[in-house]
Coordinates of C-alpha atoms and ligand atoms in Angstrom, one line a residue:
M18 CA 0.0 0.0 0.0
T19 CA 1.3 3.5 -0.8
S20 CA 0.2 6.9 0.1
S21 CA -1.4 7.4 -3.3
T22 CA -3.7 4.3 -3.2
P23 CA -7.0 5.6 -4.6
T24 CA -9.4 3.1 -3.1
V25 CA -10.0 4.8 0.3
T26 CA -13.7 5.6 0.6
G27 CA -14.4 9.3 1.4
S28 CA -10.9 10.3 0.7
L29 CA -10.2 14.0 1.3
D30 CA -7.0 15.3 -0.2
L31 CA -6.7 19.1 -0.1
R32 CA -3.1 19.5 -1.1
D33 CA -3.9 21.1 -4.4
R34 CA -5.3 24.3 -2.9
S35 CA -5.9 26.2 -6.2
R36 CA -8.0 23.3 -7.4
A37 CA -9.9 23.0 -4.1
F38 CA -10.8 26.8 -4.2
A39 CA -11.8 26.4 -7.9
D40 CA -14.1 23.5 -7.0
L41 CA -15.9 25.7 -4.6
D42 CA -16.2 28.5 -7.1
R43 CA -17.5 26.3 -9.9
E44 CA -20.7 24.8 -8.6
T45 CA -24.0 26.2 -7.2
F46 CA -24.8 24.3 -4.0
D47 CA -28.1 23.6 -2.2
V48 CA -26.5 24.3 1.1
V49 CA -23.1 25.8 2.3
V50 CA -22.3 24.9 5.8
I51 CA -19.9 27.2 7.7
G52 CA -17.9 25.4 10.4
G53 CA -16.3 22.0 10.4
G54 CA -16.9 21.0 14.0
I55 CA -19.2 18.1 14.9
T56 CA -22.3 20.3 14.3
G57 CA -21.4 21.3 10.8
A58 CA -19.9 17.9 9.9
G59 CA -23.1 16.1 11.1
I60 CA -25.3 18.5 9.0
A61 CA -23.1 18.1 5.9
R62 CA -23.2 14.3 6.1
D63 CA -26.9 14.2 6.6
A64 CA -27.6 16.6 3.8
A65 CA -25.2 14.9 1.4
L66 CA -26.7 11.4 2.2
R67 CA -30.1 12.8 1.3
G68 CA -28.7 13.8 -2.1
L69 CA -28.4 17.6 -1.6
R70 CA -25.4 19.4 -3.2
V71 CA -23.4 20.4 -0.1
A72 CA -20.3 22.4 0.5
L73 CA -18.6 22.8 3.9
V74 CA -16.0 25.5 4.7
E75 CA -13.9 25.5 7.8
A76 CA -11.7 28.4 8.9
R77 CA -9.0 26.2 10.4
D78 CA -9.0 22.4 10.6
I79 CA -11.8 19.9 11.0
A80 CA -12.6 19.8 14.7
S81 CA -10.1 22.5 15.5
G82 CA -12.7 24.3 17.8
T83 CA -14.6 22.8 20.6
S84 CA -15.1 19.5 18.9
S85 CA -11.5 18.4 19.8
R86 CA -11.6 19.8 23.3
S87 CA -14.5 17.9 24.9
S88 CA -14.4 15.3 27.7
K89 CA -14.8 12.7 25.0
M90 CA -17.9 11.1 26.5
I91 CA -21.0 9.9 24.8
H92 CA -23.2 10.6 27.7
G93 CA -26.3 8.7 28.5
G94 CA -27.7 12.0 29.8
L95 CA -28.0 11.3 33.5
R96 CA -27.2 14.8 34.5
Y97 CA -30.1 16.2 32.4
L98 CA -32.4 14.3 34.7
A99 CA -31.3 16.5 37.6
Q100 CA -32.3 19.5 35.4
G101 CA -35.7 17.8 34.8
D102 CA -35.0 17.6 31.0
V103 CA -36.6 14.2 30.2
G104 CA -36.5 14.8 26.4
L105 CA -32.8 15.3 26.5
V106 CA -32.2 12.2 28.6
R107 CA -34.2 10.1 26.1
E108 CA -32.4 11.5 23.1
A109 CA -28.9 11.1 24.7
A110 CA -29.6 7.5 25.8
T111 CA -30.9 6.5 22.4
E112 CA -28.1 8.2 20.5
R113 CA -25.5 6.2 22.5
Q114 CA -26.9 3.1 20.9
V115 CA -27.0 4.5 17.4
L116 CA -23.4 5.7 17.6
R117 CA -22.4 2.3 18.8
R118 CA -24.0 0.8 15.7
I119 CA -22.6 3.2 13.1
A120 CA -19.2 3.8 14.7
P121 CA -18.2 0.9 17.0
Q122 CA -14.5 2.0 16.8
L123 CA -15.5 5.4 18.4
T124 CA -17.7 4.1 21.2
R125 CA -15.8 2.4 23.9
L126 CA -17.9 1.1 26.7
S127 CA -16.3 2.1 30.0
P128 CA -17.5 1.5 33.6
F129 CA -18.0 4.8 35.4
V130 CA -17.4 4.3 39.1
M131 CA -18.9 6.9 41.5
P132 CA -17.9 6.7 45.2
G133 CA -19.9 8.6 47.8
S134 CA -21.7 8.7 51.1
R135 CA -24.7 6.3 51.5
S136 CA -27.2 9.1 51.2
M137 CA -25.6 10.5 48.1
I138 CA -25.4 7.1 46.4
A139 CA -29.1 6.5 47.3
K140 CA -30.0 9.7 45.4
V141 CA -27.8 8.8 42.4
R142 CA -29.4 5.4 42.3
A143 CA -32.9 6.9 42.2
G144 CA -31.8 8.9 39.2
L145 CA -30.2 5.9 37.5
V146 CA -33.3 3.8 37.9
A147 CA -35.4 6.6 36.2
F148 CA -32.7 7.1 33.6
E149 CA -32.5 3.4 32.7
R150 CA -36.3 3.2 32.3
L151 CA -36.5 6.3 30.1
G152 CA -33.4 5.5 28.1
K153 CA -34.5 1.8 27.6
V154 CA -31.0 0.8 28.8
P155 CA -30.4 -3.0 28.2
R156 CA -30.5 -5.1 31.3
D157 CA -26.8 -6.0 31.2
E158 CA -25.8 -2.4 31.0
R159 CA -27.7 -1.2 34.1
H160 CA -26.0 0.2 37.2
R161 CA -24.9 -1.8 40.2
T162 CA -24.4 -0.5 43.8
L163 CA -21.2 -1.2 45.6
D164 CA -20.2 -1.5 49.2
A165 CA -16.7 -0.3 50.3
T166 CA -15.0 -3.6 49.6
E167 CA -16.5 -3.9 46.1
L168 CA -15.6 -0.2 45.4
L169 CA -12.0 -0.8 46.2
E170 CA -11.9 -4.0 44.1
L171 CA -13.0 -1.9 41.1
E172 CA -10.8 1.1 41.8
P173 CA -8.1 0.3 44.3
T174 CA -6.6 3.9 44.3
L175 CA -9.8 5.4 45.9
A176 CA -9.3 6.8 49.4
A177 CA -10.4 3.7 51.3
D178 CA -11.7 5.3 54.5
R179 CA -13.7 8.1 52.8
F180 CA -16.3 6.2 50.8
P181 CA -18.6 3.7 52.4
S182 CA -20.4 3.0 49.2
G183 CA -20.6 3.6 45.4
V184 CA -22.3 2.9 42.2
V185 CA -21.0 1.6 38.8
Y186 CA -22.7 2.3 35.5
P187 CA -21.6 2.1 31.9
E188 CA -21.0 5.1 29.6
F189 CA -19.2 5.4 26.3
L190 CA -15.9 7.1 25.6
T191 CA -15.1 8.4 22.2
N192 CA -12.5 10.5 20.3
D193 CA -14.4 13.7 19.4
A194 CA -12.0 14.9 16.7
R195 CA -12.0 11.5 15.0
L196 CA -15.8 11.4 15.2
T197 CA -15.9 14.7 13.4
V198 CA -13.4 13.6 10.8
A199 CA -15.4 10.4 10.2
N200 CA -18.6 12.5 9.6
I201 CA -16.7 14.9 7.2
R202 CA -15.3 12.0 5.2
S203 CA -18.7 10.3 5.1
A204 CA -20.1 13.6 3.7
V205 CA -17.4 13.6 1.1
A206 CA -18.2 9.9 0.3
S207 CA -21.8 11.1 -0.5
G208 CA -20.6 13.9 -2.8
A209 CA -20.0 16.9 -0.5
T210 CA -17.3 19.4 -1.3
V211 CA -15.1 20.3 1.7
L212 CA -12.6 23.1 2.0
T213 CA -10.6 23.6 5.3
H214 CA -8.3 26.4 6.3
A215 CA -10.7 28.7 4.5
A216 CA -12.7 31.2 6.5
A217 CA -16.1 32.5 5.5
T218 CA -15.5 36.3 5.4
H219 CA -18.7 37.5 3.6
I220 CA -22.2 36.3 3.1
T221 CA -23.6 37.7 -0.1
V222 CA -27.2 38.6 -0.5
G223 CA -29.2 38.5 -3.7
S224 CA -31.7 41.0 -5.1
N225 CA -34.5 39.1 -3.3
G226 CA -32.8 39.8 0.1
R227 CA -31.8 36.1 0.6
A228 CA -28.3 34.9 1.3
D229 CA -27.0 33.4 -2.0
G230 CA -23.3 32.9 -1.5
V231 CA -20.4 32.6 0.9
E232 CA -17.0 34.2 0.2
V233 CA -14.1 32.4 1.7
T234 CA -10.4 33.3 2.2
G235 CA -7.5 30.9 2.6
T236 CA -5.9 30.9 6.0
L237 CA -2.8 28.8 5.5
P238 CA 0.5 30.8 6.1
G239 CA 1.3 33.0 3.1
E240 CA -1.9 32.0 1.2
H241 CA -3.9 34.5 -0.9
L242 CA -6.7 32.4 -2.3
V243 CA -10.3 33.4 -2.3
A244 CA -13.5 31.8 -3.6
R245 CA -17.2 32.4 -3.6
A246 CA -19.6 29.4 -3.2
R247 CA -23.0 30.1 -4.7
T248 CA -25.8 28.5 -2.8
R249 CA -29.5 28.3 -2.1
L250 CA -29.1 28.1 1.6
V251 CA -26.4 28.9 4.2
V252 CA -26.0 27.1 7.6
N253 CA -23.9 28.8 10.3
A254 CA -22.4 26.0 12.5
A255 CA -19.5 28.0 13.7
G256 CA -19.7 26.9 17.4
P257 CA -18.3 29.5 19.7
W258 CA -18.0 31.8 16.7
V259 CA -21.7 31.6 15.7
D260 CA -22.4 35.2 16.8
A261 CA -19.4 36.4 14.8
V262 CA -20.7 34.6 11.6
R263 CA -24.2 35.9 12.3
A264 CA -22.7 39.4 12.2
L265 CA -21.6 38.7 8.6
E266 CA -25.3 38.5 7.8
A267 CA -26.7 41.1 10.2
P268 CA -24.1 43.1 12.2
D269 CA -26.6 44.7 14.6
E270 CA -28.3 41.5 15.8
P271 CA -27.8 40.9 19.6
A272 CA -25.6 38.0 20.7
R273 CA -27.3 34.7 21.4
L274 CA -24.5 32.7 22.9
A275 CA -23.0 32.3 26.4
L276 CA -19.6 30.7 26.4
T277 CA -18.3 28.6 29.3
K278 CA -14.8 27.2 29.5
G279 CA -13.7 23.7 30.5
I280 CA -10.2 22.5 30.9
H281 CA -8.6 19.0 31.1
V282 CA -5.3 18.0 32.8
V283 CA -3.3 14.9 31.6
V284 CA -1.0 13.0 34.0
P285 CA 0.9 9.7 33.5
H286 CA -1.4 6.8 34.2
R287 CA 1.1 5.4 36.8
R288 CA 0.5 8.7 38.8
L289 CA -3.2 8.1 38.9
P290 CA -3.8 4.5 38.0
V291 CA -7.6 4.4 37.7
R292 CA -8.7 1.3 36.0
D293 CA -11.6 2.9 34.1
T294 CA -13.4 6.2 34.8
V295 CA -14.0 7.6 38.3
I296 CA -16.6 10.3 38.8
T297 CA -16.2 12.4 41.9
L298 CA -17.3 15.8 43.2
G299 CA -15.4 19.1 42.9
P300 CA -15.1 21.6 45.7
D301 CA -18.4 23.1 44.5
K302 CA -20.1 19.7 44.3
R303 CA -20.0 19.6 40.4
P304 CA -19.1 16.2 39.0
V305 CA -15.5 15.9 37.9
F306 CA -13.7 12.8 36.6
A307 CA -10.5 10.9 36.0
V308 CA -10.4 8.7 32.9
A309 CA -7.8 6.0 32.1
A310 CA -6.6 6.5 28.5
G311 CA -3.7 4.2 27.7
P312 CA -0.4 5.6 29.1
V313 CA -2.2 8.6 30.6
T314 CA -5.1 9.5 32.8
Y315 CA -7.0 12.7 32.0
L316 CA -8.8 14.8 34.6
G317 CA -11.7 17.1 33.9
T318 CA -13.5 19.4 33.8
T319 CA -14.3 22.9 34.8
D320 CA -17.2 25.1 33.9
T321 CA -16.6 28.9 34.1
F322 CA -17.9 31.8 32.0
Y323 CA -15.6 32.9 29.2
A324 CA -16.0 36.2 27.4
E325 CA -14.7 35.8 23.8
P326 CA -14.1 32.7 21.6
D327 CA -10.4 32.0 21.4
E328 CA -8.7 29.3 19.4
W329 CA -6.8 28.3 22.5
P330 CA -8.8 29.5 25.6
H331 CA -6.5 30.6 28.4
I332 CA -6.0 28.2 31.2
D333 CA -5.9 29.7 34.7
A334 CA -4.0 28.3 37.6
S335 CA -7.3 28.2 39.5
D336 CA -8.8 25.9 36.9
V337 CA -6.0 23.4 37.5
R338 CA -6.1 23.8 41.3
Y339 CA -9.8 23.0 41.2
L340 CA -9.1 19.6 39.6
F341 CA -6.1 18.9 41.8
D342 CA -8.3 19.6 44.9
A343 CA -11.0 17.2 43.7
M344 CA -8.5 14.4 43.1
A345 CA -6.8 14.9 46.4
R346 CA -10.2 14.4 48.2
T347 CA -10.9 11.3 46.2
F348 CA -7.7 9.2 45.9
D349 CA -5.1 7.9 48.2
G350 CA -1.4 8.6 47.7
P351 CA 0.6 11.8 47.2
P352 CA -1.5 14.6 45.7
I353 CA -1.1 15.3 42.0
S354 CA 1.3 18.3 41.5
P355 CA 2.3 20.5 38.6
D356 CA 5.4 18.4 38.0
D357 CA 3.1 15.4 37.2
V358 CA 1.3 17.2 34.4
V359 CA 2.0 15.9 30.9
S360 CA -0.3 18.2 29.0
L361 CA -3.5 20.3 29.2
W362 CA -6.3 21.3 26.9
S363 CA -9.2 23.8 27.1
G364 CA -12.3 24.5 25.1
V365 CA -15.4 26.6 25.3
R366 CA -19.0 25.4 25.2
P367 CA -21.1 27.4 22.7
L368 CA -24.3 27.5 24.9
I369 CA -27.5 29.4 24.4
A370 CA -27.5 32.5 26.6
P371 CA -30.0 32.5 29.4
P372 CA -32.6 35.3 29.5
E373 CA -31.2 38.7 30.5
G374 CA -30.9 39.2 34.2
S375 CA -30.5 35.4 34.9
D376 CA -28.0 34.6 37.6
A377 CA -27.7 30.9 36.6
A378 CA -24.2 29.4 37.2
P379 CA -22.4 28.2 34.1
S380 CA -23.1 24.5 34.9
E381 CA -26.8 25.3 35.2
L382 CA -27.1 26.6 31.6
S383 CA -29.1 24.4 29.4
R384 CA -27.2 22.1 27.0
R385 CA -30.1 22.1 24.5
D386 CA -29.5 23.1 20.9
E387 CA -31.3 25.9 19.2
A388 CA -31.5 27.3 15.7
W389 CA -32.5 30.7 14.4
V390 CA -33.2 32.0 10.9
G391 CA -31.5 35.4 10.3
P392 CA -32.9 38.3 8.2
A393 CA -31.3 36.9 5.0
G394 CA -32.4 33.4 5.7
V395 CA -29.1 32.1 7.2
V396 CA -29.8 29.2 9.6
S397 CA -27.6 29.5 12.7
V398 CA -27.3 26.6 15.1
A399 CA -25.6 26.3 18.6
G400 CA -25.9 24.7 22.0
G401 CA -26.2 20.9 22.2
K402 CA -23.7 18.2 22.9
L403 CA -21.4 16.0 20.9
T404 CA -23.5 13.1 22.0
A405 CA -26.7 14.2 20.3
Y406 CA -25.1 15.8 17.2
R407 CA -26.8 13.4 14.8
T408 CA -30.4 14.1 15.9
M409 CA -29.6 17.8 16.0
A410 CA -28.4 17.5 12.4
E411 CA -31.5 15.5 11.4
R412 CA -33.8 18.3 12.7
I413 CA -31.8 21.0 10.9
V414 CA -31.7 19.1 7.6
D415 CA -35.4 18.2 7.8
D416 CA -36.0 22.0 7.9
L417 CA -33.6 22.6 5.0
V418 CA -35.3 20.0 2.9
S419 CA -38.7 21.5 3.4
V420 CA -37.4 25.0 2.5
L421 CA -35.8 23.6 -0.6
G422 CA -39.0 21.8 -1.5
T423 CA -37.5 18.4 -1.8
G424 CA -39.5 17.0 1.2
S425 CA -39.4 13.3 0.4
L426 CA -35.8 12.8 1.2
R427 CA -35.4 10.6 4.3
C428 CA -32.6 10.9 6.9
R429 CA -30.3 7.8 6.7
T430 CA -27.6 8.8 9.2
A431 CA -28.7 6.3 11.9
D432 CA -28.4 3.3 9.4
V433 CA -25.4 4.0 7.3
P434 CA -22.1 3.3 9.1
L435 CA -19.7 6.2 9.4
I436 CA -16.4 6.0 7.5
G437 CA -14.3 3.4 9.3
G438 CA -17.3 2.1 11.2
D439 CA -18.0 -1.0 9.1
V440 CA -15.7 -3.1 11.2
D441 CA -15.6 -5.7 14.0
V442 CA -13.3 -3.9 16.4
G443 CA -12.2 -7.0 18.2
D444 CA -11.4 -9.0 15.1
L445 CA -9.5 -6.3 13.4
T446 CA -7.5 -5.5 16.5
A447 CA -6.6 -9.2 16.8
S448 CA -5.6 -9.5 13.2
L449 CA -3.4 -6.4 13.3
G450 CA -2.0 -7.3 16.7
G451 CA 0.4 -9.9 15.2
S452 CA 2.5 -7.3 13.5
L453 CA 1.7 -4.2 15.5
G454 CA 1.3 -5.5 19.1
E455 CA -0.5 -3.1 21.4
E456 CA -0.4 -0.3 18.8
A457 CA -3.1 -2.2 16.9
S458 CA -5.7 -1.4 19.5
R459 CA -4.9 2.4 19.3
L460 CA -5.0 2.4 15.5
V461 CA -8.3 0.6 15.3
Q462 CA -9.9 2.8 18.0
L463 CA -8.8 5.9 16.0
W464 CA -9.3 4.8 12.4
G465 CA -11.6 1.8 12.6
A466 CA -11.6 -0.2 9.3
D467 CA -9.0 2.3 7.8
A468 CA -6.4 1.0 10.4
S469 CA -5.7 -1.8 7.9
S470 CA -4.5 0.7 5.3
I471 CA -2.2 2.4 7.9
A472 CA -0.9 -1.0 9.0
D473 CA -0.2 -2.0 5.4
D474 CA 1.8 1.2 5.0
G475 CA 4.0 0.3 8.0
G476 CA 1.7 1.2 11.0
D477 CA 4.1 3.9 12.3
V478 CA 4.0 7.7 12.8
A479 CA 4.9 8.3 9.2
A480 CA 2.1 6.0 7.9
E481 CA -0.4 7.9 10.1
V482 CA 0.8 11.2 8.7
R483 CA 0.6 9.9 5.1
F484 CA -3.0 8.7 5.6
A485 CA -4.0 11.9 7.4
V486 CA -2.6 14.1 4.5
C487 CA -3.7 12.0 1.6
H488 CA -7.1 10.9 2.8
E489 CA -8.2 13.1 5.7
G490 CA -7.4 16.7 4.6
A491 CA -4.6 17.4 7.1
L492 CA -2.6 20.4 6.0
R493 CA -0.7 21.5 9.1
L494 CA 1.4 19.6 11.6
E495 CA -1.1 20.2 14.4
D496 CA -3.9 18.8 12.2
V497 CA -2.2 15.4 12.5
W498 CA -0.6 15.7 15.8
I499 CA -3.5 17.0 17.9
R500 CA -6.5 15.7 16.0
R501 CA -6.0 12.9 13.4
A502 CA -3.4 10.9 15.4
A503 CA -4.3 12.1 19.0
R504 CA -0.6 12.2 20.0
S505 CA -0.4 15.6 21.6
W506 CA -2.4 14.9 24.7
F507 CA -2.4 11.2 25.1
T508 CA 1.2 10.2 24.9
L509 CA 3.9 10.7 27.6
E510 CA 6.1 12.7 25.2
P511 CA 3.7 15.1 23.4
V512 CA 6.5 17.1 21.7
G513 CA 9.3 14.4 21.5
S514 CA 11.2 13.0 18.5
D515 CA 8.1 11.5 16.9
L516 CA 6.9 15.1 16.2
D517 CA 10.0 15.7 14.1
V518 CA 9.3 12.5 12.1
A519 CA 5.8 13.6 11.5
A520 CA 7.0 17.1 10.4
K521 CA 9.5 15.6 8.0
T522 CA 6.9 13.3 6.5
M523 CA 4.4 16.2 6.0
A524 CA 7.1 18.4 4.5
D525 CA 7.8 15.8 1.9
L526 CA 4.1 15.4 1.1
L527 CA 3.3 19.1 1.1
G528 CA 6.5 20.5 -0.4
W529 CA 7.4 22.6 2.7
T530 CA 10.6 24.5 2.8
P531 CA 12.9 23.7 5.8
E532 CA 11.8 27.1 7.3
R533 CA 8.1 26.1 7.0
Q534 CA 8.8 22.7 8.5
A535 CA 10.6 24.3 11.5
A536 CA 7.7 26.8 11.9
E537 CA 5.2 24.0 12.0
V538 CA 7.2 22.2 14.7
A539 CA 7.6 25.4 16.6
D540 CA 3.8 26.0 16.5
C541 CA 3.1 22.6 18.1
H542 CA 5.7 23.3 20.8
A543 CA 4.1 26.7 21.4
I544 CA 0.6 25.3 21.8
H545 CA 2.0 22.8 24.4
H546 CA 4.1 25.3 26.3
D547 CA 1.4 28.0 26.3
A548 CA -1.1 25.6 27.9
R549 CA 1.5 24.8 30.6
R550 CA 2.2 28.4 31.5
C551 CA -0.4 28.3 34.2
L552 CA 1.5 25.7 36.1
D553 CA 4.3 28.2 36.9
E554 CA 1.8 30.0 39.1
L555 CA 0.9 26.8 41.0
V556 CA 3.8 27.1 43.4
E557 CA 3.1 24.6 46.2
G558 CA 1.1 26.3 49.0
A559 CA 0.6 29.6 47.2
P560 CA -3.1 30.7 47.5
V561 CA -4.9 30.5 44.2
P562 CA -8.5 31.8 44.0
A563 CA -11.1 29.1 43.5
A564 CA -12.4 28.6 39.9
Ligands
LIG609 P1 -16.9 23.7 17.1 O1 -16.4 22.3 17.3 O2 -16.2 24.8 17.8 O3 -17.0 23.9 15.5 C1 -17.1 25.2 15.0 C2 -16.2 25.4 13.9 O4 -16.5 26.6 13.1 C3 -14.7 25.6 14.3 O5 -13.9 24.5 13.9 C4 -14.3 26.9 13.8 O6 -12.9 26.9 13.3 C5 -15.3 27.1 12.6 N1 -15.5 28.5 12.2 C6 -15.6 29.6 13.0 N2 -15.7 30.7 12.3 C7 -15.7 30.3 11.0 C8 -15.7 31.0 9.8 N3 -15.9 32.4 9.7 N4 -15.6 30.3 8.6 C9 -15.5 29.0 8.6 N5 -15.4 28.2 9.8 C10 -15.5 28.9 10.9 N6 -20.3 17.0 24.7 C11 -20.5 15.7 24.9 O7 -21.4 15.1 24.3 N7 -19.7 14.9 25.7 C12 -18.7 15.5 26.4 O8 -18.0 14.7 27.1 C13 -18.5 16.8 26.3 N8 -17.5 17.4 27.0 C14 -17.2 18.7 26.9 C15 -16.2 19.3 27.6 C16 -15.8 20.6 27.4 C17 -14.7 21.2 28.2 C18 -16.5 21.4 26.4 C19 -16.0 22.8 26.1 C20 -17.5 20.8 25.7 C21 -17.9 19.5 25.9 N9 -19.0 18.9 25.2 C22 -19.3 17.6 25.4 C23 -19.8 19.7 24.2 C24 -19.3 19.5 22.8 O9 -17.9 19.4 22.7 C25 -19.8 20.6 21.9 O10 -21.2 20.7 22.0 C26 -19.5 20.5 20.4 O11 -18.1 20.1 20.2 C27 -19.7 21.8 19.7 O12 -19.4 21.6 18.3 P2 -19.6 22.7 17.2 O13 -19.4 22.0 15.9 O14 -20.9 23.4 17.4 O15 -18.5 23.8 17.5

């Protein structure tokens, strides 16, 4: 197998930038989607599967916004029960099962263990019973209560004397960026045109007052490419930037979003050797967690208001201290310290703003999605969760189809496997294990069926890079390092020598000069070191205000 093998389904190769811009210019689309996060990707796939002519434009990389910064959980929706949102519980619980069917490689069942006092566990149990009934949870996936001994058998690092009881219930873990890439490639397989590193800079309006085009500008270093995609409808799925894109249509409209920031801290697994996922309570009684992820454990998350959307939201020392405090109350052994931290990431939730005057805390804001139609007909969508992206997309595309007058087209996204999802994960892992050992499992969990192509090409870092560039639209080093290959946050050496191998391979494929190659490596180092800056403030014992 070589990098130019043409048989990969939904292959996205964006190396010929002039041609990619010309492709966008040439056609008139039914719908142009702005934003290549999970929301835009889900809408593009659904619309393309229904036979609509679709284009998607993304300012940076696929999933470079919130959709690579989540806690990577496909939630059953238990927490919505506490907010009394039965509809959201039903939807989340059902979607778990759908995703498991269409993307088994991206839905890893993981026991969630919650320790607590007897009265707290009794309350959680009542919620779980209601949730399992509402969500039609299969019998063998229902919760089990635990006494102190059983709790420690499951999670031996828990502070033994603090928790008389607990509960264990299954949830799914995913890889958010890979789920988004799989949706984008599935859209491409159904005929969608996708252009990344191309920001929507203008929405053009026809003589009838309706949006009829999107102008985009290339954002790669030194690039001066522009295109105008003509279209019948425009969807704004720009996540935290939804209000900024709404302003392209109507500059004076009031903001609709409230942004809240969440951070995650990664430590070596040996420093916090949880077996699966432990859910505990933060100093303010919010649920926080520790998740085992191969060589590392990741801790999350926080929920604080954040003013403006940033590509790399600032991490405060107080955010990190909040998670450290929660872990110190939950686990035995020396507390986690700044020296233990391998890496960190942050993201902002694009939530629907509460009514003016509301004093709701960030964690009390609704996670429901909403859509609005602007004065020129642009459909803007925000809120929601990764978990329910597919049903959110279905509702939006149902509306698009009825506006376009092609109402007979049925949604097929729950039935057609996502790219890479037509696979028996266990069988493929076993068959690749002979040559790749433990690496086989990582490759299959990230790429599903496409892991075979990467294995045939050598199964190493360079093979991952070749696949990401030639078939998954990667154009910058961080596109591979952070998102396609998930190496930046989930390996013990996020910016080690493998990063240089990846950069050299990309340079060969993309014709980079030595200076450009060095700049790409430096960017990855800068992302890593900027996130760590907050650790300098966490001098042992220094008072840090609570998050
Ligand atoms: P984004 O992923 O941000 O996508 C928007 C895209 O639009 C970006 O890629 C951006 O570059 C692009 N864009 C912006 N402006 C333009 C422009 N002018 N032109 C072209 N493109 C543009 N959900 C769960 O279900 N489970 C979880 O465990 C979970 N954990 C979370 C933890 C945290 C800390 C956070 C912050 C969120 C979490 N979520 C979780 C929620 C989930 O991640 C989000 O709901 C989801 O990722 C939002 O996706 P999106 O596509 O709307 O936004």
